[in-house]
PDB file of C-alpha atoms in Angstrom:
ATOM      1  CA  MET A   1      20.399   1.288  11.544  1.00 46.00           C
ATOM      2  CA  GLY A   2      18.458  -1.838  10.592  1.00 52.00           C
ATOM      3  CA  GLU A   3      20.273  -4.467   8.604  1.00 48.00           C
ATOM      4  CA  VAL A   4      19.706  -5.098   4.925  1.00 45.00           C
ATOM      5  CA  LYS A   5      18.516  -8.563   3.999  1.00 46.00           C
ATOM      6  CA  PRO A   6      18.600 -10.124   0.533  1.00 40.00           C
ATOM      7  CA  VAL A   7      15.244 -10.221  -1.196  1.00 44.00           C
ATOM      8  CA  PRO A   8      14.598 -13.316  -3.327  1.00 44.00           C
ATOM      9  CA  TRP A   9      12.129 -12.619  -6.102  1.00 40.00           C
ATOM     10  CA  ASP A  10       9.556 -14.990  -7.513  1.00 43.00           C
ATOM     11  CA  ASN A  11       7.643 -13.577 -10.474  1.00 41.00           C
ATOM     12  CA  SER A  12       4.676 -15.830  -9.747  1.00 45.00           C
ATOM     13  CA  SER A  13       3.844 -14.446  -6.298  1.00 62.00           C
ATOM     14  CA  TRP A  14       3.921 -11.449  -4.004  1.00 83.00           C
ATOM     15  CA  LEU A  15       6.970 -11.227  -1.766  1.00 86.00           C
ATOM     16  CA  GLU A  16       4.960 -11.817   1.388  1.00 86.00           C
ATOM     17  CA  PHE A  17       3.931 -15.249   0.152  1.00 80.00           C
ATOM     18  CA  SER A  18       7.322 -16.269  -1.240  1.00 76.00           C
ATOM     19  CA  THR A  19       9.491 -14.847   1.521  1.00 83.00           C
ATOM     20  CA  TYR A  20       7.920 -13.376   4.647  1.00 82.00           C
ATOM     21  CA  LEU A  21       4.797 -15.394   5.365  1.00 74.00           C
ATOM     22  CA  ASP A  22       6.547 -17.644   7.881  1.00 77.00           C
ATOM     23  CA  MET A  23       8.087 -14.778   9.885  1.00 79.00           C
ATOM     24  CA  GLN A  24       7.231 -14.383  13.541  1.00 80.00           C
ATOM     25  CA  GLY A  25       6.049 -10.845  14.149  1.00 86.00           C
ATOM     26  CA  ALA A  26       4.619  -8.034  12.061  1.00 93.00           C
ATOM     27  CA  VAL A  27       5.902  -6.898   8.664  1.00 95.00           C
ATOM     28  CA  VAL A  28       5.214  -3.283   7.695  1.00 97.00           C
ATOM     29  CA  GLY A  29       5.149  -1.851   4.199  1.00 97.00           C
ATOM     30  CA  VAL A  30       6.191   1.771   3.718  1.00 98.00           C
ATOM     31  CA  ASP A  31       5.683   3.999   0.680  1.00 97.00           C
ATOM     32  CA  GLU A  32       5.471   7.690  -0.132  1.00 97.00           C
ATOM     33  CA  VAL A  33       3.608  10.005  -2.451  1.00 97.00           C
ATOM     34  CA  GLY A  34       4.165  13.592  -3.542  1.00 97.00           C
ATOM     35  CA  ARG A  35       7.889  13.415  -4.073  1.00 97.00           C
ATOM     36  CA  GLY A  36       7.695  15.118  -7.473  1.00 97.00           C
ATOM     37  CA  ALA A  37       5.020  17.676  -6.614  1.00 98.00           C
ATOM     38  CA  LEU A  38       5.675  21.424  -6.519  1.00 98.00           C
ATOM     39  CA  PHE A  39       3.141  22.110  -3.768  1.00 98.00           C
ATOM     40  CA  GLY A  40       2.414  20.589  -0.381  1.00 98.00           C
ATOM     41  CA  PRO A  41       4.077  17.996   1.828  1.00 98.00           C
ATOM     42  CA  VAL A  42       5.604  14.678   0.908  1.00 98.00           C
ATOM     43  CA  VAL A  43       3.501  11.992   2.593  1.00 98.00           C
ATOM     44  CA  ALA A  44       4.356   8.432   3.643  1.00 98.00           C
ATOM     45  CA  ALA A  45       2.215   5.605   4.948  1.00 98.00           C
ATOM     46  CA  ALA A  46       3.190   2.551   6.986  1.00 98.00           C
ATOM     47  CA  VAL A  47       0.786  -0.404   6.791  1.00 98.00           C
ATOM     48  CA  ILE A  48       0.839  -3.716   8.671  1.00 97.00           C
ATOM     49  CA  LEU A  49      -1.465  -6.316   7.156  1.00 95.00           C
ATOM     50  CA  PRO A  50      -2.359  -9.539   8.971  1.00 93.00           C
ATOM     51  CA  VAL A  51      -1.612 -12.752   7.104  1.00 89.00           C
ATOM     52  CA  ASP A  52      -5.279 -13.522   6.512  1.00 89.00           C
ATOM     53  CA  ALA A  53      -5.749 -10.163   4.756  1.00 91.00           C
ATOM     54  CA  LEU A  54      -3.103 -10.853   2.126  1.00 89.00           C
ATOM     55  CA  SER A  55      -5.157 -13.313   0.092  1.00 85.00           C
ATOM     56  CA  ILE A  56      -8.171 -10.977   0.310  1.00 88.00           C
ATOM     57  CA  LEU A  57      -6.215  -8.060  -1.163  1.00 88.00           C
ATOM     58  CA  MET A  58      -4.514 -10.181  -3.822  1.00 84.00           C
ATOM     59  CA  VAL A  59      -7.745 -10.288  -5.812  1.00 81.00           C
ATOM     60  CA  ASP A  60      -8.235  -6.498  -5.603  1.00 81.00           C
ATOM     61  CA  ASN A  61      -5.426  -5.596  -8.024  1.00 76.00           C
ATOM     62  CA  ILE A  62      -3.884  -3.024  -5.712  1.00 81.00           C
ATOM     63  CA  LYS A  63      -0.605  -2.680  -7.622  1.00 70.00           C
ATOM     64  CA  ASP A  64       0.507   0.853  -8.553  1.00 64.00           C
ATOM     65  CA  SER A  65      -1.938   3.194  -6.836  1.00 69.00           C
ATOM     66  CA  LYS A  66      -1.258   5.959  -9.373  1.00 72.00           C
ATOM     67  CA  LYS A  67      -2.953   3.924 -12.117  1.00 76.00           C
ATOM     68  CA  LEU A  68      -6.140   3.405 -10.109  1.00 83.00           C
ATOM     69  CA  SER A  69      -9.091   5.771 -10.382  1.00 87.00           C
ATOM     70  CA  SER A  70      -9.695   8.100  -7.460  1.00 90.00           C
ATOM     71  CA  SER A  71     -12.923   6.340  -6.485  1.00 92.00           C
ATOM     72  CA  ARG A  72     -11.229   2.937  -6.676  1.00 91.00           C
ATOM     73  CA  ARG A  73      -8.363   4.119  -4.449  1.00 93.00           C
ATOM     74  CA  THR A  74     -10.788   5.526  -1.908  1.00 95.00           C
ATOM     75  CA  LYS A  75     -12.722   2.248  -1.689  1.00 95.00           C
ATOM     76  CA  LEU A  76      -9.505   0.261  -1.361  1.00 95.00           C
ATOM     77  CA  ALA A  77      -8.216   2.645   1.332  1.00 96.00           C
ATOM     78  CA  GLU A  78     -11.380   2.044   3.343  1.00 97.00           C
ATOM     79  CA  LYS A  79     -10.933  -1.705   2.961  1.00 96.00           C
ATOM     80  CA  ILE A  80      -7.238  -1.572   3.919  1.00 97.00           C
ATOM     81  CA  ALA A  81      -8.011   0.542   6.984  1.00 97.00           C
ATOM     82  CA  THR A  82     -10.497  -2.109   8.094  1.00 97.00           C
ATOM     83  CA  LEU A  83      -8.183  -5.060   7.445  1.00 96.00           C
ATOM     84  CA  ALA A  84      -4.878  -3.634   8.699  1.00 97.00           C
ATOM     85  CA  LEU A  85      -3.447  -4.475  12.103  1.00 97.00           C
ATOM     86  CA  ASP A  86      -2.134  -0.931  12.157  1.00 98.00           C
ATOM     87  CA  TRP A  87      -1.476   1.899   9.717  1.00 98.00           C
ATOM     88  CA  ARG A  88      -0.103   5.389  10.151  1.00 98.00           C
ATOM     89  CA  ILE A  89       0.676   8.500   8.111  1.00 98.00           C
ATOM     90  CA  GLY A  90       3.827  10.590   8.361  1.00 98.00           C
ATOM     91  CA  TYR A  91       4.770  13.647   6.352  1.00 98.00           C
ATOM     92  CA  ALA A  92       7.447  16.276   5.871  1.00 98.00           C
ATOM     93  CA  THR A  93       6.434  19.886   5.309  1.00 98.00           C
ATOM     94  CA  THR A  94       7.410  22.115   2.408  1.00 97.00           C
ATOM     95  CA  ALA A  95       9.784  23.970   4.732  1.00 97.00           C
ATOM     96  CA  GLU A  96      11.480  20.681   5.640  1.00 98.00           C
ATOM     97  CA  ILE A  97      11.695  19.711   1.975  1.00 98.00           C
ATOM     98  CA  ASP A  98      13.405  23.007   1.141  1.00 97.00           C
ATOM     99  CA  LYS A  99      15.777  22.674   4.084  1.00 98.00           C
ATOM    100  CA  LEU A 100      16.720  19.001   3.821  1.00 98.00           C
ATOM    101  CA  ASN A 101      16.139  18.205   0.093  1.00 98.00           C
ATOM    102  CA  ILE A 102      13.342  16.002  -1.181  1.00 98.00           C
ATOM    103  CA  LEU A 103      15.106  12.660  -0.649  1.00 98.00           C
ATOM    104  CA  GLN A 104      15.897  13.292   3.008  1.00 98.00           C
ATOM    105  CA  ALA A 105      12.437  14.758   3.598  1.00 98.00           C
ATOM    106  CA  THR A 106      10.890  11.637   2.061  1.00 98.00           C
ATOM    107  CA  LEU A 107      12.900   9.361   4.351  1.00 98.00           C
ATOM    108  CA  LEU A 108      11.908  11.563   7.305  1.00 98.00           C
ATOM    109  CA  ALA A 109       8.228  11.188   6.410  1.00 98.00           C
ATOM    110  CA  MET A 110       8.681   7.412   6.217  1.00 98.00           C
ATOM    111  CA  LYS A 111      10.409   7.315   9.590  1.00 98.00           C
ATOM    112  CA  ARG A 112       7.650   9.363  11.190  1.00 98.00           C
ATOM    113  CA  ALA A 113       4.995   6.996   9.831  1.00 98.00           C
ATOM    114  CA  ILE A 114       6.847   3.935  11.143  1.00 98.00           C
ATOM    115  CA  LEU A 115       7.472   5.423  14.581  1.00 98.00           C
ATOM    116  CA  LYS A 116       3.759   6.245  14.983  1.00 98.00           C
ATOM    117  CA  LEU A 117       2.796   2.575  14.717  1.00 98.00           C
ATOM    118  CA  ARG A 118       1.325   1.070  17.868  1.00 97.00           C
ATOM    119  CA  VAL A 119       2.145  -2.438  16.651  1.00 96.00           C
ATOM    120  CA  LYS A 120       5.922  -2.790  16.603  1.00 94.00           C
ATOM    121  CA  PRO A 121       7.074  -4.403  13.350  1.00 95.00           C
ATOM    122  CA  GLN A 122       9.808  -7.006  13.126  1.00 94.00           C
ATOM    123  CA  LEU A 123      10.714  -5.922   9.595  1.00 95.00           C
ATOM    124  CA  CYS A 124      10.152  -2.858   7.424  1.00 96.00           C
ATOM    125  CA  LEU A 125       9.715  -3.213   3.662  1.00 96.00           C
ATOM    126  CA  ILE A 126      10.719   0.172   2.216  1.00 97.00           C
ATOM    127  CA  ASP A 127       9.742   1.166  -1.303  1.00 97.00           C
ATOM    128  CA  GLY A 128      12.717   2.328  -3.346  1.00 96.00           C
ATOM    129  CA  ASN A 129      16.455   1.899  -2.832  1.00 96.00           C
ATOM    130  CA  GLN A 130      17.160   4.098   0.202  1.00 96.00           C
ATOM    131  CA  LEU A 131      17.230   2.946   3.808  1.00 97.00           C
ATOM    132  CA  VAL A 132      15.589   5.036   6.520  1.00 97.00           C
ATOM    133  CA  ARG A 133      18.334   6.461   8.700  1.00 94.00           C
ATOM    134  CA  ASN A 134      18.651   5.678  12.398  1.00 95.00           C
ATOM    135  CA  LEU A 135      15.746   3.264  12.365  1.00 95.00           C
ATOM    136  CA  LEU A 136      16.308   0.558  14.966  1.00 93.00           C
ATOM    137  CA  ILE A 137      14.211  -1.981  13.081  1.00 95.00           C
ATOM    138  CA  PRO A 138      15.523  -4.326  10.364  1.00 95.00           C
ATOM    139  CA  GLN A 139      14.584  -3.032   6.933  1.00 95.00           C
ATOM    140  CA  VAL A 140      14.681  -4.084   3.300  1.00 94.00           C
ATOM    141  CA  THR A 141      14.528  -1.722   0.338  1.00 96.00           C
ATOM    142  CA  ILE A 142      12.502  -2.935  -2.645  1.00 95.00           C
ATOM    143  CA  VAL A 143      12.551  -1.109  -5.974  1.00 94.00           C
ATOM    144  CA  LYS A 144       9.021  -0.921  -7.409  1.00 92.00           C
ATOM    145  CA  GLY A 145       7.848  -2.255  -4.083  1.00 93.00           C
ATOM    146  CA  ASP A 146       4.183  -1.487  -4.758  1.00 91.00           C
ATOM    147  CA  GLU A 147       4.309  -4.091  -7.540  1.00 89.00           C
ATOM    148  CA  ARG A 148       5.998  -6.718  -5.369  1.00 91.00           C
ATOM    149  CA  SER A 149       4.741  -6.342  -1.809  1.00 93.00           C
ATOM    150  CA  LEU A 150       1.115  -6.234  -0.713  1.00 93.00           C
ATOM    151  CA  ASN A 151       2.060  -4.253   2.394  1.00 95.00           C
ATOM    152  CA  ILE A 152       3.866  -1.640   0.297  1.00 96.00           C
ATOM    153  CA  ALA A 153       1.047  -1.526  -2.263  1.00 95.00           C
ATOM    154  CA  ALA A 154      -1.415  -0.910   0.582  1.00 96.00           C
ATOM    155  CA  ALA A 155       0.824   1.832   1.967  1.00 97.00           C
ATOM    156  CA  SER A 156       0.990   3.463  -1.457  1.00 96.00           C
ATOM    157  CA  ILE A 157      -2.805   3.643  -1.596  1.00 96.00           C
ATOM    158  CA  MET A 158      -3.163   5.010   1.929  1.00 97.00           C
ATOM    159  CA  ALA A 159      -0.531   7.700   1.334  1.00 97.00           C
ATOM    160  CA  LYS A 160      -2.031   8.702  -2.016  1.00 96.00           C
ATOM    161  CA  VAL A 161      -5.596   8.984  -0.701  1.00 97.00           C
ATOM    162  CA  TRP A 162      -4.499  10.920   2.400  1.00 98.00           C
ATOM    163  CA  ARG A 163      -2.386  13.404   0.433  1.00 98.00           C
ATOM    164  CA  ASP A 164      -4.972  13.885  -2.312  1.00 97.00           C
ATOM    165  CA  ASP A 165      -7.623  14.637   0.309  1.00 97.00           C
ATOM    166  CA  LEU A 166      -5.304  17.185   1.942  1.00 98.00           C
ATOM    167  CA  VAL A 167      -4.505  18.952  -1.332  1.00 98.00           C
ATOM    168  CA  GLN A 168      -8.179  18.936  -2.278  1.00 97.00           C
ATOM    169  CA  ARG A 169      -8.957  20.863   0.904  1.00 97.00           C
ATOM    170  CA  LEU A 170      -6.062  23.264   0.332  1.00 97.00           C
ATOM    171  CA  ALA A 171      -7.304  23.870  -3.205  1.00 97.00           C
ATOM    172  CA  LEU A 172     -10.242  25.806  -1.741  1.00 97.00           C
ATOM    173  CA  LYS A 173      -7.811  28.398  -0.382  1.00 96.00           C
ATOM    174  CA  TYR A 174      -5.255  28.339  -3.192  1.00 96.00           C
ATOM    175  CA  SER A 175      -7.717  28.070  -6.067  1.00 96.00           C
ATOM    176  CA  VAL A 176      -5.624  29.809  -8.734  1.00 96.00           C
ATOM    177  CA  TYR A 177      -3.249  26.831  -9.076  1.00 97.00           C
ATOM    178  CA  ASP A 178      -5.850  24.261 -10.236  1.00 97.00           C
ATOM    179  CA  LEU A 179      -4.798  21.989  -7.351  1.00 98.00           C
ATOM    180  CA  ASP A 180      -8.024  20.023  -7.332  1.00 96.00           C
ATOM    181  CA  ARG A 181      -6.951  18.586 -10.680  1.00 96.00           C
ATOM    182  CA  ASN A 182      -3.146  18.476 -10.524  1.00 97.00           C
ATOM    183  CA  LYS A 183      -2.803  17.618  -6.797  1.00 97.00           C
ATOM    184  CA  GLY A 184       0.233  19.896  -6.568  1.00 98.00           C
ATOM    185  CA  TYR A 185       2.150  18.475  -9.532  1.00 98.00           C
ATOM    186  CA  GLY A 186       3.518  20.616 -12.343  1.00 96.00           C
ATOM    187  CA  SER A 187       0.671  20.615 -14.843  1.00 97.00           C
ATOM    188  CA  GLN A 188       0.594  23.262 -17.554  1.00 96.00           C
ATOM    189  CA  ARG A 189      -2.101  25.236 -15.732  1.00 97.00           C
ATOM    190  CA  HIS A 190      -0.134  25.037 -12.491  1.00 97.00           C
ATOM    191  CA  LEU A 191       3.044  26.317 -14.144  1.00 95.00           C
ATOM    192  CA  LEU A 192       1.186  29.135 -15.868  1.00 95.00           C
ATOM    193  CA  ALA A 193      -0.403  30.120 -12.558  1.00 95.00           C
ATOM    194  CA  LEU A 194       3.032  30.243 -10.928  1.00 94.00           C
ATOM    195  CA  GLN A 195       4.195  32.701 -13.574  1.00 91.00           C
ATOM    196  CA  LYS A 196       1.046  34.811 -13.280  1.00 91.00           C
ATOM    197  CA  TYR A 197       0.401  34.764  -9.531  1.00 92.00           C
ATOM    198  CA  GLY A 198       3.685  33.668  -7.943  1.00 92.00           C
ATOM    199  CA  LEU A 199       4.203  31.254  -5.064  1.00 94.00           C
ATOM    200  CA  SER A 200       1.895  30.330  -2.230  1.00 95.00           C
ATOM    201  CA  PRO A 201       3.340  29.650   1.249  1.00 95.00           C
ATOM    202  CA  LEU A 202       3.061  25.916   0.522  1.00 97.00           C
ATOM    203  CA  HIS A 203       5.090  25.808  -2.687  1.00 97.00           C
ATOM    204  CA  ARG A 204       8.522  24.178  -2.647  1.00 97.00           C
ATOM    205  CA  ARG A 205      10.920  27.022  -3.252  1.00 95.00           C
ATOM    206  CA  SER A 206      13.873  24.698  -3.783  1.00 95.00           C
ATOM    207  CA  PHE A 207      12.221  23.119  -6.839  1.00 96.00           C
ATOM    208  CA  ARG A 208      13.328  24.646 -10.128  1.00 92.00           C
ATOM    209  CA  PRO A 209       9.874  25.592 -11.516  1.00 92.00           C
ATOM    210  CA  CYS A 210       9.251  27.585  -8.339  1.00 93.00           C
ATOM    211  CA  GLN A 211      12.561  29.433  -8.297  1.00 89.00           C
ATOM    212  CA  THR A 212      11.613  32.002 -10.937  1.00 77.00           C
ATOM    213  CA  SER A 213       8.316  32.932  -9.289  1.00 74.00           C
ATOM    214  CA  LEU A 214       7.662  35.649  -6.742  1.00 70.00           C
ATOM    215  CA  ASP A 215       5.704  35.172  -3.531  1.00 69.00           C
ATOM    216  CA  PHE A 216       1.951  35.488  -3.843  1.00 63.00           C
ATOM    217  CA  ARG A 217       0.342  37.246  -0.892  1.00 55.00           C
ATOM    218  CA  PHE A 218      -2.937  35.637   0.183  1.00 53.00           C
TER     219      PHE A 218
END
């Protein structure tokens, strides 16, 4: 398992500028999306930004991808994909979520994203407070990492755009759940549809709102 390093915090700057800019080797940011959803996989992204891309993205206000509009996220994702040295997506399926629990499935998705990277990072910046198990790369956990690390903020955007696109496509098949609007989260329409129509094969049966619903046969 990678070692944990202390993270000094300077409110006036992103962590990369105050802490990691002088490191030799790549730094990867890792974040997930879909942890609280009732439908679909949990998705993680791993993003390695070159040093010269950091100042470019600083002016784009990429903090907290969930507060950005969908069109803004999509444009930023295209920009990040162009600027990044490497970026990869990893995910854990609904079956894995139900088997492992959502926390372990989230860490599995993160690990899969990191291990797909072609550029080997020297350090992983992990959003949250949980280390990725059996990862032979030094790692640091950062609570609210998408507000403190440009690499993590970029990963948050890539994961969100990728998962939203996936759920949007799945919404064509599972139209009764209003997925194109709720993206798999427990909106009122989604919960009502669960009671009326039951579960799809991609609902998380271990989540409480899904446990009182019957299977829906498509």
